[in-house]
Amino acid sequence: TYTDIITIATLAKATPSVEVTSITPTQESVSFDLDIMDTDNVGAVTAIDLYLGDTLIESLTDLTLREFTTLLSNNEYTIEVTYTYDLNDGEGSQTALGTQTSTTLVKATPSVEVTSITPTQESVSFELEITDTDSVGEVTAIDLYLGDTIIE
């Protein structure tokens, strides 16, 4: 009898990768896209997280969303995307991470200028020129001083 032993090997599947791209920050949000390379379709996005420093700020529950909102202005955030895959190579589930940082835009500091001051013997009239581009402030008090003493 004659026996042939034939060894057959399957082709290795390509390791997927994920990249956070097209980041667009505003003063209170950051939007982004994902560039996923998974030629063998062996994985999926399993987490999209937002960090401020080392602190987890938010984890998206809807993994089809590509935006974080209600953020602080002028802060650097890190978007971290977890892509879980199985190459069917005996190693089980593995992960690829895509991370990118972005800084939300700065809000302008408001200013107030007192103009058109018109004093009389019994009153003072004036105008306020308020510049508050981002609507972050409000006039909370107007005080009249005589020297160091508030008189009204």
JSON list of C-alpha atoms in Angstrom, two decimals:
[
{"chain": "A", "resi": 1, "resn": "THR", "atom": "CA", "xyz": [0.00, 0.00, 0.00]},
{"chain": "A", "resi": 2, "resn": "TYR", "atom": "CA", "xyz": [0.97, 3.49, -0.68]},
{"chain": "A", "resi": 3, "resn": "THR", "atom": "CA", "xyz": [0.03, 6.44, 1.59]},
{"chain": "A", "resi": 4, "resn": "ASP", "atom": "CA", "xyz": [0.49, 10.08, 0.67]},
{"chain": "A", "resi": 5, "resn": "ILE", "atom": "CA", "xyz": [0.48, 12.59, 3.43]},
{"chain": "A", "resi": 6, "resn": "ILE", "atom": "CA", "xyz": [-0.62, 15.97, 2.25]},
{"chain": "A", "resi": 7, "resn": "THR", "atom": "CA", "xyz": [-0.30, 19.01, 4.47]},
{"chain": "A", "resi": 8, "resn": "ILE", "atom": "CA", "xyz": [-2.76, 21.76, 3.82]},
{"chain": "A", "resi": 9, "resn": "ALA", "atom": "CA", "xyz": [-2.48, 25.20, 5.35]},
{"chain": "A", "resi": 10, "resn": "THR", "atom": "CA", "xyz": [-5.09, 27.89, 5.23]},
{"chain": "A", "resi": 11, "resn": "LEU", "atom": "CA", "xyz": [-4.11, 31.35, 4.20]},
{"chain": "A", "resi": 12, "resn": "ALA", "atom": "CA", "xyz": [-3.58, 33.76, 7.05]},
{"chain": "A", "resi": 13, "resn": "LYS", "atom": "CA", "xyz": [-6.18, 36.46, 7.41]},
{"chain": "A", "resi": 14, "resn": "ALA", "atom": "CA", "xyz": [-5.03, 40.07, 7.41]},
{"chain": "A", "resi": 15, "resn": "THR", "atom": "CA", "xyz": [-4.89, 41.86, 10.75]},
{"chain": "A", "resi": 16, "resn": "PRO", "atom": "CA", "xyz": [-7.43, 44.70, 10.77]},
{"chain": "A", "resi": 17, "resn": "SER", "atom": "CA", "xyz": [-6.61, 48.26, 11.78]},
{"chain": "A", "resi": 18, "resn": "VAL", "atom": "CA", "xyz": [-8.66, 51.27, 12.83]},
{"chain": "A", "resi": 19, "resn": "GLU", "atom": "CA", "xyz": [-7.76, 54.95, 12.60]},
{"chain": "A", "resi": 20, "resn": "VAL", "atom": "CA", "xyz": [-9.60, 58.02, 13.88]},
{"chain": "A", "resi": 21, "resn": "THR", "atom": "CA", "xyz": [-9.67, 60.59, 11.06]},
{"chain": "A", "resi": 22, "resn": "SER", "atom": "CA", "xyz": [-11.27, 63.86, 9.94]},
{"chain": "A", "resi": 23, "resn": "ILE", "atom": "CA", "xyz": [-11.55, 65.30, 13.44]},
{"chain": "A", "resi": 24, "resn": "THR", "atom": "CA", "xyz": [-13.60, 68.51, 13.57]},
{"chain": "A", "resi": 25, "resn": "PRO", "atom": "CA", "xyz": [-13.67, 70.28, 16.94]},
{"chain": "A", "resi": 26, "resn": "THR", "atom": "CA", "xyz": [-16.03, 73.09, 17.90]},
{"chain": "A", "resi": 27, "resn": "GLN", "atom": "CA", "xyz": [-16.23, 74.92, 21.22]},
{"chain": "A", "resi": 28, "resn": "GLU", "atom": "CA", "xyz": [-18.43, 72.22, 22.76]},
{"chain": "A", "resi": 29, "resn": "SER", "atom": "CA", "xyz": [-18.13, 69.12, 20.55]},
{"chain": "A", "resi": 30, "resn": "VAL", "atom": "CA", "xyz": [-15.82, 67.00, 18.46]},
{"chain": "A", "resi": 31, "resn": "SER", "atom": "CA", "xyz": [-16.85, 64.96, 15.43]},
{"chain": "A", "resi": 32, "resn": "PHE", "atom": "CA", "xyz": [-14.73, 62.41, 13.60]},
{"chain": "A", "resi": 33, "resn": "ASP", "atom": "CA", "xyz": [-14.67, 59.58, 11.10]},
{"chain": "A", "resi": 34, "resn": "LEU", "atom": "CA", "xyz": [-13.17, 56.10, 11.26]},
{"chain": "A", "resi": 35, "resn": "ASP", "atom": "CA", "xyz": [-10.93, 54.51, 8.67]},
{"chain": "A", "resi": 36, "resn": "ILE", "atom": "CA", "xyz": [-11.26, 50.76, 9.18]},
{"chain": "A", "resi": 37, "resn": "MET", "atom": "CA", "xyz": [-9.10, 48.35, 7.20]},
{"chain": "A", "resi": 38, "resn": "ASP", "atom": "CA", "xyz": [-10.56, 44.86, 7.55]},
{"chain": "A", "resi": 39, "resn": "THR", "atom": "CA", "xyz": [-10.14, 43.07, 4.23]},
{"chain": "A", "resi": 40, "resn": "ASP", "atom": "CA", "xyz": [-11.33, 39.73, 5.63]},
{"chain": "A", "resi": 41, "resn": "ASN", "atom": "CA", "xyz": [-14.28, 41.21, 7.55]},
{"chain": "A", "resi": 42, "resn": "VAL", "atom": "CA", "xyz": [-13.28, 39.53, 10.81]},
{"chain": "A", "resi": 43, "resn": "GLY", "atom": "CA", "xyz": [-14.11, 42.25, 13.33]},
{"chain": "A", "resi": 44, "resn": "ALA", "atom": "CA", "xyz": [-16.24, 45.16, 14.47]},
{"chain": "A", "resi": 45, "resn": "VAL", "atom": "CA", "xyz": [-16.03, 48.38, 16.47]},
{"chain": "A", "resi": 46, "resn": "THR", "atom": "CA", "xyz": [-16.73, 47.40, 20.09]},
{"chain": "A", "resi": 47, "resn": "ALA", "atom": "CA", "xyz": [-16.06, 50.69, 21.93]},
{"chain": "A", "resi": 48, "resn": "ILE", "atom": "CA", "xyz": [-15.69, 54.40, 21.25]},
{"chain": "A", "resi": 49, "resn": "ASP", "atom": "CA", "xyz": [-14.46, 56.30, 24.31]},
{"chain": "A", "resi": 50, "resn": "LEU", "atom": "CA", "xyz": [-13.57, 59.91, 25.07]},
{"chain": "A", "resi": 51, "resn": "TYR", "atom": "CA", "xyz": [-10.92, 60.84, 27.62]},
{"chain": "A", "resi": 52, "resn": "LEU", "atom": "CA", "xyz": [-9.88, 64.12, 29.22]},
{"chain": "A", "resi": 53, "resn": "GLY", "atom": "CA", "xyz": [-6.37, 63.31, 30.37]},
{"chain": "A", "resi": 54, "resn": "ASP", "atom": "CA", "xyz": [-6.65, 59.88, 32.01]},
{"chain": "A", "resi": 55, "resn": "THR", "atom": "CA", "xyz": [-10.32, 60.38, 32.93]},
{"chain": "A", "resi": 56, "resn": "LEU", "atom": "CA", "xyz": [-12.98, 58.60, 30.89]},
{"chain": "A", "resi": 57, "resn": "ILE", "atom": "CA", "xyz": [-15.57, 61.26, 30.04]},
{"chain": "A", "resi": 58, "resn": "GLU", "atom": "CA", "xyz": [-17.98, 59.30, 27.86]},
{"chain": "A", "resi": 59, "resn": "SER", "atom": "CA", "xyz": [-18.44, 55.95, 26.13]},
{"chain": "A", "resi": 60, "resn": "LEU", "atom": "CA", "xyz": [-20.73, 55.99, 23.12]},
{"chain": "A", "resi": 61, "resn": "THR", "atom": "CA", "xyz": [-23.51, 53.43, 23.43]},
{"chain": "A", "resi": 62, "resn": "ASP", "atom": "CA", "xyz": [-24.52, 53.85, 19.78]},
{"chain": "A", "resi": 63, "resn": "LEU", "atom": "CA", "xyz": [-21.34, 52.82, 17.96]},
{"chain": "A", "resi": 64, "resn": "THR", "atom": "CA", "xyz": [-22.60, 54.28, 14.68]},
{"chain": "A", "resi": 65, "resn": "LEU", "atom": "CA", "xyz": [-22.30, 57.82, 16.12]},
{"chain": "A", "resi": 66, "resn": "ARG", "atom": "CA", "xyz": [-19.22, 59.86, 15.31]},
{"chain": "A", "resi": 67, "resn": "GLU", "atom": "CA", "xyz": [-19.59, 62.84, 17.65]},
{"chain": "A", "resi": 68, "resn": "PHE", "atom": "CA", "xyz": [-19.16, 63.75, 21.31]},
{"chain": "A", "resi": 69, "resn": "THR", "atom": "CA", "xyz": [-21.11, 66.77, 22.56]},
{"chain": "A", "resi": 70, "resn": "THR", "atom": "CA", "xyz": [-21.46, 68.95, 25.69]},
{"chain": "A", "resi": 71, "resn": "LEU", "atom": "CA", "xyz": [-17.69, 69.24, 26.07]},
{"chain": "A", "resi": 72, "resn": "LEU", "atom": "CA", "xyz": [-15.65, 71.95, 27.76]},
{"chain": "A", "resi": 73, "resn": "SER", "atom": "CA", "xyz": [-14.05, 74.56, 25.51]},
{"chain": "A", "resi": 74, "resn": "ASN", "atom": "CA", "xyz": [-10.27, 74.79, 25.11]},
{"chain": "A", "resi": 75, "resn": "ASN", "atom": "CA", "xyz": [-9.59, 71.28, 26.43]},
{"chain": "A", "resi": 76, "resn": "GLU", "atom": "CA", "xyz": [-7.59, 68.47, 24.85]},
{"chain": "A", "resi": 77, "resn": "TYR", "atom": "CA", "xyz": [-9.61, 65.26, 24.52]},
{"chain": "A", "resi": 78, "resn": "THR", "atom": "CA", "xyz": [-8.53, 61.82, 23.31]},
{"chain": "A", "resi": 79, "resn": "ILE", "atom": "CA", "xyz": [-10.83, 59.66, 21.22]},
{"chain": "A", "resi": 80, "resn": "GLU", "atom": "CA", "xyz": [-10.09, 55.93, 21.59]},
{"chain": "A", "resi": 81, "resn": "VAL", "atom": "CA", "xyz": [-11.73, 53.35, 19.32]},
{"chain": "A", "resi": 82, "resn": "THR", "atom": "CA", "xyz": [-11.53, 49.63, 20.08]},
{"chain": "A", "resi": 83, "resn": "TYR", "atom": "CA", "xyz": [-11.87, 47.24, 17.15]},
{"chain": "A", "resi": 84, "resn": "THR", "atom": "CA", "xyz": [-12.26, 43.60, 18.19]},
{"chain": "A", "resi": 85, "resn": "TYR", "atom": "CA", "xyz": [-11.45, 40.84, 15.71]},
{"chain": "A", "resi": 86, "resn": "ASP", "atom": "CA", "xyz": [-10.79, 37.11, 15.47]},
{"chain": "A", "resi": 87, "resn": "LEU", "atom": "CA", "xyz": [-8.42, 35.85, 12.76]},
{"chain": "A", "resi": 88, "resn": "ASN", "atom": "CA", "xyz": [-9.56, 32.27, 13.41]},
{"chain": "A", "resi": 89, "resn": "ASP", "atom": "CA", "xyz": [-5.94, 31.39, 14.08]},
{"chain": "A", "resi": 90, "resn": "GLY", "atom": "CA", "xyz": [-6.38, 29.87, 17.52]},
{"chain": "A", "resi": 91, "resn": "GLU", "atom": "CA", "xyz": [-5.51, 33.10, 19.32]},
{"chain": "A", "resi": 92, "resn": "GLY", "atom": "CA", "xyz": [-9.13, 34.07, 19.98]},
{"chain": "A", "resi": 93, "resn": "SER", "atom": "CA", "xyz": [-10.41, 37.64, 20.09]},
{"chain": "A", "resi": 94, "resn": "GLN", "atom": "CA", "xyz": [-7.86, 40.41, 19.78]},
{"chain": "A", "resi": 95, "resn": "THR", "atom": "CA", "xyz": [-8.15, 44.19, 19.68]},
{"chain": "A", "resi": 96, "resn": "ALA", "atom": "CA", "xyz": [-6.80, 47.03, 17.62]},
{"chain": "A", "resi": 97, "resn": "LEU", "atom": "CA", "xyz": [-6.89, 50.54, 19.04]},
{"chain": "A", "resi": 98, "resn": "GLY", "atom": "CA", "xyz": [-7.18, 53.78, 17.16]},
{"chain": "A", "resi": 99, "resn": "THR", "atom": "CA", "xyz": [-6.52, 56.97, 19.14]},
{"chain": "A", "resi": 100, "resn": "GLN", "atom": "CA", "xyz": [-6.40, 60.63, 18.26]},
{"chain": "A", "resi": 101, "resn": "THR", "atom": "CA", "xyz": [-6.35, 63.82, 20.30]},
{"chain": "A", "resi": 102, "resn": "SER", "atom": "CA", "xyz": [-8.17, 67.05, 19.56]},
{"chain": "A", "resi": 103, "resn": "THR", "atom": "CA", "xyz": [-8.59, 70.35, 21.38]},
{"chain": "A", "resi": 104, "resn": "THR", "atom": "CA", "xyz": [-11.98, 72.00, 21.51]},
{"chain": "A", "resi": 105, "resn": "LEU", "atom": "CA", "xyz": [-12.04, 75.62, 20.37]},
{"chain": "A", "resi": 106, "resn": "VAL", "atom": "CA", "xyz": [-11.59, 78.52, 22.78]},
{"chain": "A", "resi": 107, "resn": "LYS", "atom": "CA", "xyz": [-14.53, 80.67, 23.81]},
{"chain": "A", "resi": 108, "resn": "ALA", "atom": "CA", "xyz": [-13.90, 84.41, 23.81]},
{"chain": "A", "resi": 109, "resn": "THR", "atom": "CA", "xyz": [-13.70, 86.27, 27.12]},
{"chain": "A", "resi": 110, "resn": "PRO", "atom": "CA", "xyz": [-16.48, 88.87, 27.33]},
{"chain": "A", "resi": 111, "resn": "SER", "atom": "CA", "xyz": [-15.73, 92.56, 27.86]},
{"chain": "A", "resi": 112, "resn": "VAL", "atom": "CA", "xyz": [-17.75, 95.48, 29.19]},
{"chain": "A", "resi": 113, "resn": "GLU", "atom": "CA", "xyz": [-17.05, 99.12, 28.58]},
{"chain": "A", "resi": 114, "resn": "VAL", "atom": "CA", "xyz": [-18.88, 102.02, 30.23]},
{"chain": "A", "resi": 115, "resn": "THR", "atom": "CA", "xyz": [-19.43, 104.80, 27.67]},
{"chain": "A", "resi": 116, "resn": "SER", "atom": "CA", "xyz": [-21.40, 108.01, 27.20]},
{"chain": "A", "resi": 117, "resn": "ILE", "atom": "CA", "xyz": [-21.12, 108.92, 30.88]},
{"chain": "A", "resi": 118, "resn": "THR", "atom": "CA", "xyz": [-23.29, 111.95, 31.65]},
{"chain": "A", "resi": 119, "resn": "PRO", "atom": "CA", "xyz": [-23.18, 113.17, 35.26]},
{"chain": "A", "resi": 120, "resn": "THR", "atom": "CA", "xyz": [-25.65, 115.67, 36.67]},
{"chain": "A", "resi": 121, "resn": "GLN", "atom": "CA", "xyz": [-26.03, 117.05, 40.22]},
{"chain": "A", "resi": 122, "resn": "GLU", "atom": "CA", "xyz": [-28.35, 114.17, 41.18]},
{"chain": "A", "resi": 123, "resn": "SER", "atom": "CA", "xyz": [-27.66, 111.32, 38.73]},
{"chain": "A", "resi": 124, "resn": "VAL", "atom": "CA", "xyz": [-25.25, 109.66, 36.37]},
{"chain": "A", "resi": 125, "resn": "SER", "atom": "CA", "xyz": [-26.38, 108.16, 33.08]},
{"chain": "A", "resi": 126, "resn": "PHE", "atom": "CA", "xyz": [-24.24, 105.91, 30.92]},
{"chain": "A", "resi": 127, "resn": "GLU", "atom": "CA", "xyz": [-24.26, 103.23, 28.26]},
{"chain": "A", "resi": 128, "resn": "LEU", "atom": "CA", "xyz": [-22.74, 99.75, 28.44]},
{"chain": "A", "resi": 129, "resn": "GLU", "atom": "CA", "xyz": [-20.97, 98.30, 25.43]},
{"chain": "A", "resi": 130, "resn": "ILE", "atom": "CA", "xyz": [-20.93, 94.56, 26.01]},
{"chain": "A", "resi": 131, "resn": "THR", "atom": "CA", "xyz": [-18.97, 92.25, 23.76]},
{"chain": "A", "resi": 132, "resn": "ASP", "atom": "CA", "xyz": [-19.85, 88.61, 24.43]},
{"chain": "A", "resi": 133, "resn": "THR", "atom": "CA", "xyz": [-19.32, 86.73, 21.18]},
{"chain": "A", "resi": 134, "resn": "ASP", "atom": "CA", "xyz": [-19.99, 83.32, 22.68]},
{"chain": "A", "resi": 135, "resn": "SER", "atom": "CA", "xyz": [-22.78, 84.32, 25.12]},
{"chain": "A", "resi": 136, "resn": "VAL", "atom": "CA", "xyz": [-20.92, 83.05, 28.16]},
{"chain": "A", "resi": 137, "resn": "GLY", "atom": "CA", "xyz": [-21.53, 85.95, 30.56]},
{"chain": "A", "resi": 138, "resn": "GLU", "atom": "CA", "xyz": [-24.14, 88.31, 31.90]},
{"chain": "A", "resi": 139, "resn": "VAL", "atom": "CA", "xyz": [-24.23, 91.59, 33.77]},
{"chain": "A", "resi": 140, "resn": "THR", "atom": "CA", "xyz": [-24.90, 90.65, 37.38]},
{"chain": "A", "resi": 141, "resn": "ALA", "atom": "CA", "xyz": [-24.39, 94.01, 39.10]},
{"chain": "A", "resi": 142, "resn": "ILE", "atom": "CA", "xyz": [-23.83, 97.69, 38.41]},
{"chain": "A", "resi": 143, "resn": "ASP", "atom": "CA", "xyz": [-22.47, 99.56, 41.42]},
{"chain": "A", "resi": 144, "resn": "LEU", "atom": "CA", "xyz": [-21.81, 103.29, 41.94]},
{"chain": "A", "resi": 145, "resn": "TYR", "atom": "CA", "xyz": [-18.89, 104.20, 44.18]},
{"chain": "A", "resi": 146, "resn": "LEU", "atom": "CA", "xyz": [-17.92, 107.37, 45.95]},
{"chain": "A", "resi": 147, "resn": "GLY", "atom": "CA", "xyz": [-14.25, 106.75, 46.60]},
{"chain": "A", "resi": 148, "resn": "ASP", "atom": "CA", "xyz": [-14.11, 103.24, 48.09]},
{"chain": "A", "resi": 149, "resn": "THR", "atom": "CA", "xyz": [-17.74, 103.24, 49.27]},
{"chain": "A", "resi": 150, "resn": "ILE", "atom": "CA", "xyz": [-20.65, 101.78, 47.32]},
{"chain": "A", "resi": 151, "resn": "ILE", "atom": "CA", "xyz": [-23.44, 104.35, 47.33]},
{"chain": "A", "resi": 152, "resn": "GLU", "atom": "CA", "xyz": [-25.85, 102.67, 44.93]}
]
